[in-house]
CSV table of C-alpha atoms in Angstrom, one decimal:
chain,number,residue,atom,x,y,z
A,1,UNK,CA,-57.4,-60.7,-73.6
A,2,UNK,CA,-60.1,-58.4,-74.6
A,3,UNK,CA,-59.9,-54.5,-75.2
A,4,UNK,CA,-61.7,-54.0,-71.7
A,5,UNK,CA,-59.8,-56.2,-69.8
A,6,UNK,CA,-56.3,-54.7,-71.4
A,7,UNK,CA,-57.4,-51.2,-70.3
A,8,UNK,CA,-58.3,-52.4,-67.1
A,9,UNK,CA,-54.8,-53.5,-66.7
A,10,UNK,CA,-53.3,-50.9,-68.4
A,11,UNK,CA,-55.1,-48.1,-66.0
A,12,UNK,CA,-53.8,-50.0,-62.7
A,13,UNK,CA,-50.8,-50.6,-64.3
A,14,UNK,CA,-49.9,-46.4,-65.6
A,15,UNK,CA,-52.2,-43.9,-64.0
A,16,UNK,CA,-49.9,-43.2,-61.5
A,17,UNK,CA,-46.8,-42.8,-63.7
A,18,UNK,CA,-49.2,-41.0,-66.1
A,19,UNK,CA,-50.4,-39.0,-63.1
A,20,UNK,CA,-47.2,-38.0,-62.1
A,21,UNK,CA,-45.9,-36.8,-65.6
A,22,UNK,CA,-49.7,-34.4,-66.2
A,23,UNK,CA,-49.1,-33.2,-62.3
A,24,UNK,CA,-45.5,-32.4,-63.5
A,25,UNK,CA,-46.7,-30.4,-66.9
A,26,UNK,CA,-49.8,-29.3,-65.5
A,27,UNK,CA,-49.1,-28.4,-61.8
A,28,UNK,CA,-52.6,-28.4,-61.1
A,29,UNK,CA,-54.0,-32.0,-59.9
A,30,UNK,CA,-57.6,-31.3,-61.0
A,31,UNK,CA,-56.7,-30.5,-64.0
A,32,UNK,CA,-53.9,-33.6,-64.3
A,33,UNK,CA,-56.6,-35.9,-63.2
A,34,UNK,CA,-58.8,-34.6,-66.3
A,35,UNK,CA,-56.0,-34.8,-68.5
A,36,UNK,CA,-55.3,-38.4,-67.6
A,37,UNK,CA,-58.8,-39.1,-67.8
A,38,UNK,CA,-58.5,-37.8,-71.4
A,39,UNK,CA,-56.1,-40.1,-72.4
A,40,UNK,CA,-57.1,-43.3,-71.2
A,41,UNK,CA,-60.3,-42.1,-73.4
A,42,UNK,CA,-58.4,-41.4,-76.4
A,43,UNK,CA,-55.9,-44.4,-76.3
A,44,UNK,CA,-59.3,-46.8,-76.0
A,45,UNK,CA,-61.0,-45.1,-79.1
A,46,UNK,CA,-58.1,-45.1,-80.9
A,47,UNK,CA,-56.9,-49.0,-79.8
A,48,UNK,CA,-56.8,-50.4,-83.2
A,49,UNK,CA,-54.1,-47.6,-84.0
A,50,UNK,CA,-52.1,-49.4,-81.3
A,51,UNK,CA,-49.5,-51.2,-83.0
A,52,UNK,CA,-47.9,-52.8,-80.4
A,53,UNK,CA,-44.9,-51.4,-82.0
A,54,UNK,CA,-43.8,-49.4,-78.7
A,55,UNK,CA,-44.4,-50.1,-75.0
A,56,UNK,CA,-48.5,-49.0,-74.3
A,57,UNK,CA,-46.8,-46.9,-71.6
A,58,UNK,CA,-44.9,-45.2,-74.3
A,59,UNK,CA,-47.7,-45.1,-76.6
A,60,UNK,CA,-49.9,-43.7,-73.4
A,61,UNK,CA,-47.7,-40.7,-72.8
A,62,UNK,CA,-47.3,-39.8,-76.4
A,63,UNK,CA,-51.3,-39.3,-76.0
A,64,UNK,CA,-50.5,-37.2,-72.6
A,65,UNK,CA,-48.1,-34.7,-73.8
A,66,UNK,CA,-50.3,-33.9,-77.3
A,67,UNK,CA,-53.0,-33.6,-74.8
A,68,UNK,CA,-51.1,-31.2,-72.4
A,69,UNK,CA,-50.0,-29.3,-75.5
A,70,UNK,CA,-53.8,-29.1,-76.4
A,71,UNK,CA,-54.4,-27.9,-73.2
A,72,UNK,CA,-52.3,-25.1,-73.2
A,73,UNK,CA,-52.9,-24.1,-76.4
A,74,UNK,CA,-56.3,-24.1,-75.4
A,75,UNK,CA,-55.2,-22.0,-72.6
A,76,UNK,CA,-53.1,-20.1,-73.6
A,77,UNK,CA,-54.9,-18.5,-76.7
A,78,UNK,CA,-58.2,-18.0,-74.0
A,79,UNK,CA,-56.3,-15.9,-71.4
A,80,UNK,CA,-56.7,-12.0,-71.1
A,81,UNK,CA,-53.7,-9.8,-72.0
A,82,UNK,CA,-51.1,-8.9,-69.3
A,83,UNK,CA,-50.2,-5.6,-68.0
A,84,UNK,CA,-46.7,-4.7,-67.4
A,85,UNK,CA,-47.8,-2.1,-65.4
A,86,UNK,CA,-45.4,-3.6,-62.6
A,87,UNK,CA,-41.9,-3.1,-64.6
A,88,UNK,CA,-42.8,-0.6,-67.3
A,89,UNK,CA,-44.0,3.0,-67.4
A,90,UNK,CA,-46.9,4.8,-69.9
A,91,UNK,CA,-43.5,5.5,-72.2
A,92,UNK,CA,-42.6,1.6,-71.9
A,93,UNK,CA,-39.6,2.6,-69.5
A,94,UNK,CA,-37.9,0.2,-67.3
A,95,UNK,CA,-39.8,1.5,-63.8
A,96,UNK,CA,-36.6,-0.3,-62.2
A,97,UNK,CA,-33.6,0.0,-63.9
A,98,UNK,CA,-31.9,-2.1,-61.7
A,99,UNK,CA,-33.7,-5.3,-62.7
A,100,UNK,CA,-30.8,-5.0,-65.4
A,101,UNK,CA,-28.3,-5.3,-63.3
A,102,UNK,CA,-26.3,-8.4,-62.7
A,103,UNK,CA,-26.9,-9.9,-59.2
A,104,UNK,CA,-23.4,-10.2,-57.2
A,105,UNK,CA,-23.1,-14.0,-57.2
A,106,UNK,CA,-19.8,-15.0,-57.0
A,107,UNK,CA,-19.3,-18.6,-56.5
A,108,UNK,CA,-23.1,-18.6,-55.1
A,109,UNK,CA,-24.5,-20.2,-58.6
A,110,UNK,CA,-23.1,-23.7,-57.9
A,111,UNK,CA,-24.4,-23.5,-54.5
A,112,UNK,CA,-27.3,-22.5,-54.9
A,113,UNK,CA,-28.1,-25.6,-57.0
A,114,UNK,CA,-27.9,-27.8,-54.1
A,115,UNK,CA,-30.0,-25.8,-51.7
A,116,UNK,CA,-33.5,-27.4,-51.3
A,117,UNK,CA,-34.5,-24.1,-49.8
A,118,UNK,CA,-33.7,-22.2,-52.8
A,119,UNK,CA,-35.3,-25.0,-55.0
A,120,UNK,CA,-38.6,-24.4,-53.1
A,121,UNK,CA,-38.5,-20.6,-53.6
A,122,UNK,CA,-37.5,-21.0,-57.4
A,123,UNK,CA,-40.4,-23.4,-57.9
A,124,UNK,CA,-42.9,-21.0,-56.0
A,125,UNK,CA,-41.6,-18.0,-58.0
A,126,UNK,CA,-42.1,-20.4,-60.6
A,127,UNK,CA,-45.5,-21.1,-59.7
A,128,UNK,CA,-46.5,-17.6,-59.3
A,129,UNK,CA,-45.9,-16.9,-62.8
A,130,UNK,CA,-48.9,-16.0,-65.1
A,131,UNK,CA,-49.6,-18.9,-66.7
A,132,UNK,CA,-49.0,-17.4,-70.0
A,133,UNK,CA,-45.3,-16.7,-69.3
A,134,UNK,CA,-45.7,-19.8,-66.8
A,135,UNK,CA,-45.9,-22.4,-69.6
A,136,UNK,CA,-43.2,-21.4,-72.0
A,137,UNK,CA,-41.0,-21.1,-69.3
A,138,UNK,CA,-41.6,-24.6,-68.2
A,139,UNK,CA,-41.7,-25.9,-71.6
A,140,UNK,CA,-38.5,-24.5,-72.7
A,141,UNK,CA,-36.5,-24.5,-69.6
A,142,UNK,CA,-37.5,-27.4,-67.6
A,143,UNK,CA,-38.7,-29.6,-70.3
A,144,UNK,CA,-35.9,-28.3,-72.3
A,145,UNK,CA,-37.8,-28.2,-75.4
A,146,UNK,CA,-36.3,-26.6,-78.2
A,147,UNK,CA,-37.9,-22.8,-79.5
A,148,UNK,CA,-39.4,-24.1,-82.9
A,149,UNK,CA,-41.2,-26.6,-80.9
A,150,UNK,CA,-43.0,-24.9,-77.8
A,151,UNK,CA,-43.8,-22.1,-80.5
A,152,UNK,CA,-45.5,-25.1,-82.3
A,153,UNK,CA,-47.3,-26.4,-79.4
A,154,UNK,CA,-48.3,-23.1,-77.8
A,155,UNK,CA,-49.4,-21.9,-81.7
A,156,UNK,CA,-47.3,-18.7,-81.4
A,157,UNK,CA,-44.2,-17.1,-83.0
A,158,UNK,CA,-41.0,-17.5,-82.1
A,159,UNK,CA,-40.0,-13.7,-81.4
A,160,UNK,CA,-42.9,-14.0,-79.3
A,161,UNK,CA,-42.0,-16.6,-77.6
A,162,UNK,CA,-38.5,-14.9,-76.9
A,163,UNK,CA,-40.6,-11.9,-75.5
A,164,UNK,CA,-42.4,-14.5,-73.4
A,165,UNK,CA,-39.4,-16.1,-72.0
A,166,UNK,CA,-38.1,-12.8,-70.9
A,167,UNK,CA,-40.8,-11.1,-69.1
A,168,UNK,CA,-40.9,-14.7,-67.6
A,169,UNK,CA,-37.5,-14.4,-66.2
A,170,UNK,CA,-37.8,-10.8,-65.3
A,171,UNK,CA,-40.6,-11.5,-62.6
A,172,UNK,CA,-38.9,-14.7,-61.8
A,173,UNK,CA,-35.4,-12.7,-60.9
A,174,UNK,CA,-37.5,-10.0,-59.0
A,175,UNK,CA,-39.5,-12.6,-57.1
A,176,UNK,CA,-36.3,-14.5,-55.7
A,177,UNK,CA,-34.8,-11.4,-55.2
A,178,UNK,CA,-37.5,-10.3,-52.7
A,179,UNK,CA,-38.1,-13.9,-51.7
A,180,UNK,CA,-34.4,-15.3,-51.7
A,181,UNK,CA,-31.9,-12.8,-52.0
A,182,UNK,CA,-33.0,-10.2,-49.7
A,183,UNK,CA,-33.5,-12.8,-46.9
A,184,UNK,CA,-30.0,-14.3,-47.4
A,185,UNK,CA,-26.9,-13.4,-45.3
């Protein structure tokens, strides 16, 4: 079989799993659709390198997630400053002190991880996230990536990534607070 006619086979045969995966990292499908395209571009210059070795679906999404981390280091290094305007004041005082609080749970945690409703709210919240905080927080919580390594990929340190994860979590608690707690009862 030649080169074209493998790729052929091998683009019926993974862009949707591929697709799924950069949708999944990405959550943007213009942007996963790019990315994919990326790949299947990369993996055919770089053929001979193929070794056969792994599965070429294997080998494929190796090429995907160093071209995801790419793209958000890209990203992320390109994108303005935030403000914290929303949860600090011009002293850097918490304009909320009771975003420190604990929220009154009780036995709720275990059922809230069955609730499909809450899931959808938690992913919005998630969504709504600058991008900035949105990416470590997907990287290190969802992908459950280890610290050393998202620092790595997003080219940043890790006590700033730590700083990062929790501004992340600090508008994430506030938005299901407003957008799942307060509606609950």
């Amino acid at each position: 079989m030649t080169k074209n006619e493998t790729f052929k086979n091998w683009i019926e045969q993974y862009s949707a799993a591929l697709m799924r995966r950069a949708v999944y990292l990405l959550s943007d499908k213009v942007e996963a659709e790019d990315i994919v395209q990326e790949v299947f571009i990369s993996a055919f210059s770089s053929y001979e390198s193929f070794e056969g070795k792994s599965r070429p679906l294997t080998w494929l999404m190796t090429i995907l997630n160093r071209k995801v981390a790419d793209f958000y280091r890209k990203k992320y290094k390109s994108e303005p400053n935030i403000k914290l305007d929303h949860f600090f004041d011009e002293d850097g005082a918490w304009k909320n002190n009771d975003i420190l609080n604990d929220w009154n749970a009780g036995n709720q945690e275990t059922q809230l991880l069955d609730n499909a409703e809450f899931h959808k709210i938690l992913e919005e919240c998630l969504e709504d996230l600058p991008s900035r905080w949105k990416i470590p927080m997907k990287l290190y919580y969802l992908e459950e990536k280890k610290a050393p390594e998202v620092s790595q990929e997003l080219d940043i340190s890790t006590t700033n990534l730590w700083k990062i994860l929790q501004r992340g979590r600090i508008q994430l608690r506030e938005c299901l607070e407003m957008n799942w707690f307060a509606n609950e009862n």
